[in-house]
XYZ file of C-alpha atoms in Angstrom:
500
model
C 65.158 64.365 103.969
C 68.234 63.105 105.897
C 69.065 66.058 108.757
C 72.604 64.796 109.454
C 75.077 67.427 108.722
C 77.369 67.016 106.219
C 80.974 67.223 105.811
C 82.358 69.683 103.461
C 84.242 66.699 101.863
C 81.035 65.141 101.222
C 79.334 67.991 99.674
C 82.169 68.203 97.452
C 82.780 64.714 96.012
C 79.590 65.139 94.494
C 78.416 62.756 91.262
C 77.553 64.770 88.167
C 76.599 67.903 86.960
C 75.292 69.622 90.069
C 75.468 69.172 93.927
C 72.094 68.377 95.740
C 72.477 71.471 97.511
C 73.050 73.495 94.621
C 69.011 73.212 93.817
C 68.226 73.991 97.434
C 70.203 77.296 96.993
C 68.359 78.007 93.588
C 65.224 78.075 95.026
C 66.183 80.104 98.395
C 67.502 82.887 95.269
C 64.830 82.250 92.744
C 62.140 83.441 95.625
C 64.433 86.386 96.942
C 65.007 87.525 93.674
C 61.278 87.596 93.119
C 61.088 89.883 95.930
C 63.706 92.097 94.751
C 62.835 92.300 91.192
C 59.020 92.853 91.624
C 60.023 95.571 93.668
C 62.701 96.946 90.945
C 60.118 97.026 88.007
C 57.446 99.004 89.857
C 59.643 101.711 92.042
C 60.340 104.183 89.297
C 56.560 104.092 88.151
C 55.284 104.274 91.685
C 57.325 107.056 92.827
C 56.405 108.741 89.190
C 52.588 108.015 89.640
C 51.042 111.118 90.275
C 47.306 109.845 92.060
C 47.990 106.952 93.899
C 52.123 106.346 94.168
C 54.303 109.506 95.412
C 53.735 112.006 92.675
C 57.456 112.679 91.966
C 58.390 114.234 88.965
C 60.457 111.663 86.311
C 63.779 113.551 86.960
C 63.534 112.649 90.771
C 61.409 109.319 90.470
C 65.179 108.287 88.796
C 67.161 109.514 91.473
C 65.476 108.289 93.800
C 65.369 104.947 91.831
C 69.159 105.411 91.593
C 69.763 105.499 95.518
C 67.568 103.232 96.655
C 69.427 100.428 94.666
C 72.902 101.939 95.751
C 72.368 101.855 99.042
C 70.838 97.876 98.614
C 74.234 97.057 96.862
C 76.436 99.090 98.673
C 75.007 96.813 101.620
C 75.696 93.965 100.311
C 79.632 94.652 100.484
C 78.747 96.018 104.177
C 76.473 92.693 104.820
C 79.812 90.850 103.120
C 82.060 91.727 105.739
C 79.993 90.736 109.033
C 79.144 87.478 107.265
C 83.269 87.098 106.466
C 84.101 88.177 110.244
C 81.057 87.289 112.888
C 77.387 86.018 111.777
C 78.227 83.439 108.683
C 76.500 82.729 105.748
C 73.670 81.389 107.112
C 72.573 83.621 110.107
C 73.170 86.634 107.855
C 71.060 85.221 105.169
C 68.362 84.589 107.876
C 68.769 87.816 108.989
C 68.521 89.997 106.287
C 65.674 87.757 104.782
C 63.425 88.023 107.921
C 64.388 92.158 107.620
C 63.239 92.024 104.123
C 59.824 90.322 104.760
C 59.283 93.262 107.360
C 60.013 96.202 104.730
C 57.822 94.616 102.279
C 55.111 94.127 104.680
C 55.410 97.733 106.503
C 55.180 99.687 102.725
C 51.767 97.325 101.614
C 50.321 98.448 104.501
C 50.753 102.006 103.523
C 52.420 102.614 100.384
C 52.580 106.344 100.452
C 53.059 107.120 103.886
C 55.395 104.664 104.999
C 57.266 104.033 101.441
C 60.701 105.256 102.730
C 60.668 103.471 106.169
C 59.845 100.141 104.492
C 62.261 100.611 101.701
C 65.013 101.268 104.209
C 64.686 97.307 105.852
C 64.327 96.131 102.606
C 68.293 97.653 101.278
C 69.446 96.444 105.095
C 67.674 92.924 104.483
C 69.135 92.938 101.039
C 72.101 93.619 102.283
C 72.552 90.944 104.490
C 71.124 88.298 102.422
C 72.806 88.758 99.073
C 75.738 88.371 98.483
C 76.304 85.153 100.804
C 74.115 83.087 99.276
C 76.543 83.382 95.912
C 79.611 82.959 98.502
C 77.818 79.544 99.127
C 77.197 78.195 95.719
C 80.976 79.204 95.193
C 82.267 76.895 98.228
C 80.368 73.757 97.189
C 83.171 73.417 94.599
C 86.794 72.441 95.276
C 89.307 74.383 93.977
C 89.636 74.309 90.282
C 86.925 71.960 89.583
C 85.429 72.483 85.996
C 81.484 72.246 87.010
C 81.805 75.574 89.222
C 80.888 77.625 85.707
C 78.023 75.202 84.945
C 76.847 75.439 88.762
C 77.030 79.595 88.307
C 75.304 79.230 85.225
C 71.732 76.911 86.771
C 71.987 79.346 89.944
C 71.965 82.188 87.324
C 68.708 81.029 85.832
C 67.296 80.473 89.330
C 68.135 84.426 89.644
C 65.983 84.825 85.884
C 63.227 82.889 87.175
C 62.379 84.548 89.978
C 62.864 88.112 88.241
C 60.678 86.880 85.417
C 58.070 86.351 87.805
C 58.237 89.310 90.078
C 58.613 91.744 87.126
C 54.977 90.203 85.586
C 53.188 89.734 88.762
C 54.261 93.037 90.426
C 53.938 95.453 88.051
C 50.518 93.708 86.809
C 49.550 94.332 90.459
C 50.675 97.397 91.622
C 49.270 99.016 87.893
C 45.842 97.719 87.707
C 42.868 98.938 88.342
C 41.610 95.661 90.238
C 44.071 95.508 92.963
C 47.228 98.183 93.410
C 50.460 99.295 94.985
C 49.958 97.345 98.356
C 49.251 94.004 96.393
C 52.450 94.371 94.568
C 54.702 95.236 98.042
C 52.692 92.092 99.709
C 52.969 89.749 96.705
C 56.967 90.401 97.275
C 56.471 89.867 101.421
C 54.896 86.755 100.483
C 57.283 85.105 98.471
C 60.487 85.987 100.500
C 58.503 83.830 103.318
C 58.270 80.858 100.797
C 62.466 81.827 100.107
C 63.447 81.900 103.634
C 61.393 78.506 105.011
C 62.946 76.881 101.908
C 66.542 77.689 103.605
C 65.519 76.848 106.903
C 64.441 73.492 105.735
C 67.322 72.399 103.703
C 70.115 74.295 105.567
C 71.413 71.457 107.336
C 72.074 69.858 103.777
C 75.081 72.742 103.242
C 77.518 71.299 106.296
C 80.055 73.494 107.915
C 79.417 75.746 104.723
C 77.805 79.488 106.008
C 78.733 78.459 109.708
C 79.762 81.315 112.065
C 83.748 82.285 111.725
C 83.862 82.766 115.375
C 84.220 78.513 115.841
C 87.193 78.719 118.188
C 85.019 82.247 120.429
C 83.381 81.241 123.764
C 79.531 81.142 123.123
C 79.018 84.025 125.335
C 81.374 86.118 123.310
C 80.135 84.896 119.718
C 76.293 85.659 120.481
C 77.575 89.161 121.877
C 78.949 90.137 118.790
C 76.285 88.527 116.770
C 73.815 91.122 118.538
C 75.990 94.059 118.275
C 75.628 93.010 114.215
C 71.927 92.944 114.789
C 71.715 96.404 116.766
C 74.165 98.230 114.470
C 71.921 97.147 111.595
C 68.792 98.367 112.829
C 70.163 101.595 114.214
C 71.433 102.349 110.931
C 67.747 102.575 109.697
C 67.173 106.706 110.367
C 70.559 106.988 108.847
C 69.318 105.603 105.482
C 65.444 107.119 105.635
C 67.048 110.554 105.382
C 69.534 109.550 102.766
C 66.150 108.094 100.471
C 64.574 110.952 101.138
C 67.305 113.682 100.303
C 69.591 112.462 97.276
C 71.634 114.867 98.091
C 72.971 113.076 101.385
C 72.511 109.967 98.947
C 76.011 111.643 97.230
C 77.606 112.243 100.110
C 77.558 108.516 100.959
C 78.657 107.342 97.477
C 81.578 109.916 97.790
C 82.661 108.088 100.682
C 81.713 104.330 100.985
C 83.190 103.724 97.409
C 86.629 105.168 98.465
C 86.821 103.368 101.836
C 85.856 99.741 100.562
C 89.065 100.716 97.844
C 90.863 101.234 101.046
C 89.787 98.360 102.703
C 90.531 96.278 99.771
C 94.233 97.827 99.516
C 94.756 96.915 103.639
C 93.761 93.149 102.614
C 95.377 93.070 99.671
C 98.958 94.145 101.132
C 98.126 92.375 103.774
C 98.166 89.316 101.881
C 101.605 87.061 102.072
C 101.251 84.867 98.698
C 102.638 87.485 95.584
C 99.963 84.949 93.112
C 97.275 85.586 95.481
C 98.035 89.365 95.168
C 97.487 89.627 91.379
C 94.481 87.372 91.427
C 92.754 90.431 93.525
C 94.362 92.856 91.361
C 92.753 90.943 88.420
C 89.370 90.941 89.861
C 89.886 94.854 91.239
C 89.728 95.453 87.408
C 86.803 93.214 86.719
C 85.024 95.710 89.034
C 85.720 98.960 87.670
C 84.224 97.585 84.233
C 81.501 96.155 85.799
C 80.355 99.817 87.627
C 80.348 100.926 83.568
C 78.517 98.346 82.170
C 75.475 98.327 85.269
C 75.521 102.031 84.556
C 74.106 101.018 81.305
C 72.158 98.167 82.004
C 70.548 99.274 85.065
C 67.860 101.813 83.052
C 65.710 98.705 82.807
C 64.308 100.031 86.328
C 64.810 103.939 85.510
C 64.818 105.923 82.328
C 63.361 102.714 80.221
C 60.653 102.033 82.740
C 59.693 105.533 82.171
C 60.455 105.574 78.409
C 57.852 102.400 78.472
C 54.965 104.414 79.929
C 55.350 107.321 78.072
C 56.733 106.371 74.715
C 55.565 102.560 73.960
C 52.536 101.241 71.818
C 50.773 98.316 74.357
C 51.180 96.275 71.296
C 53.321 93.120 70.852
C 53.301 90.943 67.902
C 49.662 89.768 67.994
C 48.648 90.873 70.775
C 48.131 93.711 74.107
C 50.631 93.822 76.708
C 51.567 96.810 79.470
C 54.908 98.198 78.193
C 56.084 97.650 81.674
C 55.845 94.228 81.654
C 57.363 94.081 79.064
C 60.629 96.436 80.012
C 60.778 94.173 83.333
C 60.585 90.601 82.481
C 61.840 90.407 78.602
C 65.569 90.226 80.022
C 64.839 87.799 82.492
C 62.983 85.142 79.543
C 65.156 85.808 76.880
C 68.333 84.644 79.321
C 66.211 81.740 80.695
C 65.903 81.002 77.063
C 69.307 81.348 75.800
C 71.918 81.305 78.963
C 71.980 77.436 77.854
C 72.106 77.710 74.607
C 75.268 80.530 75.279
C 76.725 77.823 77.626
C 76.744 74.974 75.211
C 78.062 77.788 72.047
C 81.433 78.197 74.910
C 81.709 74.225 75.304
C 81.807 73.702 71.483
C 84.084 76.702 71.360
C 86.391 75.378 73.970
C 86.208 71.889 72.257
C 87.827 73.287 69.312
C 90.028 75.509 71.781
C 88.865 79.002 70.113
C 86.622 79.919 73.401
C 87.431 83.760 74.078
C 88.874 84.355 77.788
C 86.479 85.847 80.325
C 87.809 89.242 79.977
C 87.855 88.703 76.320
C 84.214 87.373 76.958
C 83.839 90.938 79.272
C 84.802 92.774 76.445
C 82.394 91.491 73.743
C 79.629 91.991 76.175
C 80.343 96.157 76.160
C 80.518 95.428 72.274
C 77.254 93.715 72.351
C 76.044 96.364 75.025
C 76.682 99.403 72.832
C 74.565 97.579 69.855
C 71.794 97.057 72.173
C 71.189 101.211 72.855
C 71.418 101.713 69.433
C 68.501 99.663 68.941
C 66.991 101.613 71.675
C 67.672 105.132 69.998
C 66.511 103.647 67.048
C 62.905 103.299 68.468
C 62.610 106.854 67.393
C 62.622 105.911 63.744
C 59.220 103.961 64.366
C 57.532 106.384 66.298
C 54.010 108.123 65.183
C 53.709 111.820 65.291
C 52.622 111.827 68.770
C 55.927 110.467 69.786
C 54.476 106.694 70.870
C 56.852 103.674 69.219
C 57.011 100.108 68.682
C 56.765 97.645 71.717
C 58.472 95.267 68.885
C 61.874 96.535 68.156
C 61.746 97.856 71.634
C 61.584 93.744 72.919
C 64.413 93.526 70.169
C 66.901 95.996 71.776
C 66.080 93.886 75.003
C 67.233 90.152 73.068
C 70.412 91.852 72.567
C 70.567 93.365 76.069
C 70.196 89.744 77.279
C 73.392 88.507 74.750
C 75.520 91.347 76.517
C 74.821 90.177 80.402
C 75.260 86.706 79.252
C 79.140 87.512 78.334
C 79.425 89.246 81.652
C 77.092 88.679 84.694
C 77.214 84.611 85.132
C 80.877 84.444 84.781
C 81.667 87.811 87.185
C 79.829 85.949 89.971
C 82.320 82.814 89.224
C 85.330 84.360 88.526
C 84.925 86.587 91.820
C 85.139 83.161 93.767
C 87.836 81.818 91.792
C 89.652 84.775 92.194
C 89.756 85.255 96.031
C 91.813 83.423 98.299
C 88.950 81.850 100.902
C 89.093 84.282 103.945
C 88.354 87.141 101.869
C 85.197 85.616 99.627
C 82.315 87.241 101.178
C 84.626 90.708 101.018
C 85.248 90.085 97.514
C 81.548 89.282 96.500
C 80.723 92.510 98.441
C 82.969 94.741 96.561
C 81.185 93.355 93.165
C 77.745 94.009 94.193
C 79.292 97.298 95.231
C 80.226 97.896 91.739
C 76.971 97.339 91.107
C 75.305 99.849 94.006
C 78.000 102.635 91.736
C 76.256 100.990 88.447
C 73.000 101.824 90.049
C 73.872 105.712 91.248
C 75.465 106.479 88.160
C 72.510 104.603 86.171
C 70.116 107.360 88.058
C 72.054 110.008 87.695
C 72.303 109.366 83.726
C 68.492 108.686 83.465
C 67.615 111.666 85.382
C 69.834 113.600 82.541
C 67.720 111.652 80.050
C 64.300 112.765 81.790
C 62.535 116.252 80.111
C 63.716 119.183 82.609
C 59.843 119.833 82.187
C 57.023 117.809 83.644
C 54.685 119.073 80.677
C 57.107 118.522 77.947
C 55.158 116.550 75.490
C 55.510 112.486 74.417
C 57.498 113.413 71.568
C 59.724 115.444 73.190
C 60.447 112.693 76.034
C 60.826 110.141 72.937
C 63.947 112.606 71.843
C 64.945 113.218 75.207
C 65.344 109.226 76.089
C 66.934 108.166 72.239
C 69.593 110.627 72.487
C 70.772 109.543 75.950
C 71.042 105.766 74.731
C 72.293 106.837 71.509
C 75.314 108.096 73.926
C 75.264 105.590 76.521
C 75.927 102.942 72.620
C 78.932 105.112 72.121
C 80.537 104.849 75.729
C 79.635 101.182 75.826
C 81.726 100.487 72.779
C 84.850 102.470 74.187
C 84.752 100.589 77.087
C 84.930 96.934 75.140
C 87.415 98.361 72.619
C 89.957 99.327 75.751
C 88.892 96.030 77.544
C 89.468 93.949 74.581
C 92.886 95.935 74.442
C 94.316 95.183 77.683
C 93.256 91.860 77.957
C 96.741 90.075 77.685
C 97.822 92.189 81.387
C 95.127 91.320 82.630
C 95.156 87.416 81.627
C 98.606 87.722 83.316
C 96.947 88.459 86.617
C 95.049 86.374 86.227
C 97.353 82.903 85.835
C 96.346 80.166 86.029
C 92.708 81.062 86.473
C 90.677 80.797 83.267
């Protein structure tokens, strides 16, 4: 591989479909996301396990789910900023990637004892490494050129990949018999090490992209703040080990992070001299207060569903035996694998014959689509025995159209966050929409903690009624929130402008 670094003209005037370093990146996200989602799929069911994991009851075990993936998302808009500002793409990336590794490693060592230590490097690595690897796909594209959805769209399936395979592996680890919760915390140390040698190798592929802001700072000053970054980081660690442990303080923080990155966003915003520039953020401010609704929803996967699957679901899948688990973490991830392209080719013939819907049209249908998918999920109950236990089968249904909603709304929000921020302000921007997600997350905790039976020996059949009622209203919300999307679409198109 040639080492010479690139220009960022070079990168750009790629031939094709795709830009070399565009596959580089996939596999740097398809390993982290490994990580992350093999550690998604089996915290709920850990924390719940009552032997070996930390024998929470269900109502808490989703809390606790809830905050842990706030805080890794609210990090990311945190991580966002020092990448925009001081460390760059890159070092933060390394960074929170070699933090990661460590968090992983420290709760396979001791899973119940040192669970919340661990788990606090692992929302700071997160944090760091997110959301500036999607700032990097984003700047491999000039402005306005037509392959950026396509490029969004293969990176998205690098992001299904690697969930598909941490889900399986993970939770077949940390619930069998054979091996356990440390194999499933190591199997995610492992692979993050195969992620972040991947970037080191092929990093000098990307150019000037992810290099430090600070080009015109002495050296001395640069690597001082750099450090500080570092330092702050790590001293933040007590700070969220008490907030794990007590969700209490885990409120507290929501209460206040969500309304000073609004701030924050407000300062830039006004701050900003171009009036077309201004409604562009506007438009995407909006894109973000849908998307906390719709992760609300969707996030469950890790929470009440993963719960709902251990309690409530046969083992049996068409012809054969599966762990319900398994099946709750990795059906999403195959069934967009599967049809992402087959979505992305339905737009192209659509735009062809210029009837494609507009992305927040697109946003819209996927709340519609959203709201049918829990009412497949309450309608489990109508194929349950009298002991309360229902069919794997229509359960993997309510997941196929799960997987139709996120592919109206998750590839393009990553896109249409780069298209919509002016340059100096990308990494801020990608922030605030993972923080929409870390308020998805909370609020997707604090709704499948309402779901959860009040008492630990309530029986299968009353946890079946307890779960189907909560998605039967979660289907009801979802399709308000299209309907109204759908509705005010034309403002904000107008935002938007020229941006499609």
């Amino acid at each position: 591989m040639n080492t010479a670094k690139l220009s960022l003209e070079e990168i750009q005037n790629f031939e094709g479909k795709y830009p070399k370093q565009l596959w580089y990146l996939f596999l740097v996200e398809m390993w982290e996301r490994f990580c992350f989602y093999g550690m998604r799929g089996v915290l709920t069911i850990f924390m719940a396990d009552q032997l070996l994991g930390l024998s929470l009851s269900d109502k808490e075990a989703n809390l606790k789910y809830g905050a842990i993936q706030a805080f890794v998302y609210a990090f990311t808009f945190i991580g966002g900023i020092f990448a925009d500002k001081i460390l760059g793409f890159k070092k933060s990336l390394f960074f929170g990637g070699i933090v990661m590794i460590a968090g992983n490693l420290i709760i396979a060592f001791s899973p119940q004892d040192l669970f919340y230590l661990g788990i606090a490097l692992t929302i700071i690595g997160t944090g760091f490494f997110k959301p500036n690897i999607s700032s990097m796909v984003g700047e491999l594209y000039k402005e306005g050129d037509s392959r950026r959805d396509a490029g969004f769209g293969l990176f998205y399936s690098g992001i299904n990949i690697g969930a598909l395979l941490g889900g399986a592996v993970c939770v077949y680890l940390g619930t069998s018999t054979d091996y356990g919760w440390s194999y499933a915390f190591m199997a995610a140390a492992i692979v993050m090490v195969f992620g972040l040698i991947t970037f080191m190798i092929t990093k000098n592929s990307l150019g000037p992209i992810g290099d430090s802001p600070l080009v015109d700072s002495t050296p001395s000053k640069r690597t001082t703040q750099e450090i500080a970054v570092y330092i702050g980081a790590l001293l933040s660690i007590p700070l969220i080990y008490i907030m794990i442990k007590n969700t209490d303080y885990t409120d507290y923080f929501m209460y206040t992070i969500g309304p000073l990155a609004v701030l924050y966003f407000l300062y830039e915003t006004f701050k900003e001299k171009d009036n077309a520039a201004k409604k562009k953020l506007y438009a995407a401010f909006i894109f973000i207060l849908f998307s906390v609704i719709f992760w609300a929803f969707f996030e469950q996967s890790g929470g009440s569903l993963a719960l709902f699957a251990k309690y409530n679901l046969s083992d049996e899948l068409l012809f054969f035996n599966i762990n319900p688990n398994i099946v709750n973490n990795t059906s999403n991830s195959l069934f967009v694998i599967i049809f992402s392209p087959i979505v992305g080719l339905l737009w192209l013939g659509m735009a062809k014959r210029k009837i494609e819907p507009n992305t927040v049209i697109k946003f819209g249908i996927g709340f519609l689509i959203l709201a049918a998918a829990f009412y497949v999920f309450y309608y489990t109950r109508f194929f349950a025995n009298v002991e309360g236990v229902t069919s794997l089968n229509v359960f993997t249904v309510a997941y196929l159209v799960v997987t139709f909603a996120e592919l109206c709304l998750s590839p393009i929000g990553l896109s249409i966050m780069t298209k919509l921020s002016p340059k100096r302000l990308s990494g801020m921007m990608m922030g605030m929409w993972f923080l929409a997600s870390a308020y998805g997350q909370y609020a997707a905790g604090l709704l499948g903690a309402g779901m959860s039976s009040p008492d630990e020996n309530a029986s299968v059949h009353e946890k079946l009624i307890g779960f189907t009622d909560g998605y039967y209203q979660l289907a009801i919300y979802a399709l308000i929130a299209g309907v109204i999307l759908i509705v005010i679409s034309p403002l904000i198109k107008k935002l938007m402008q020229e941006v499609k």
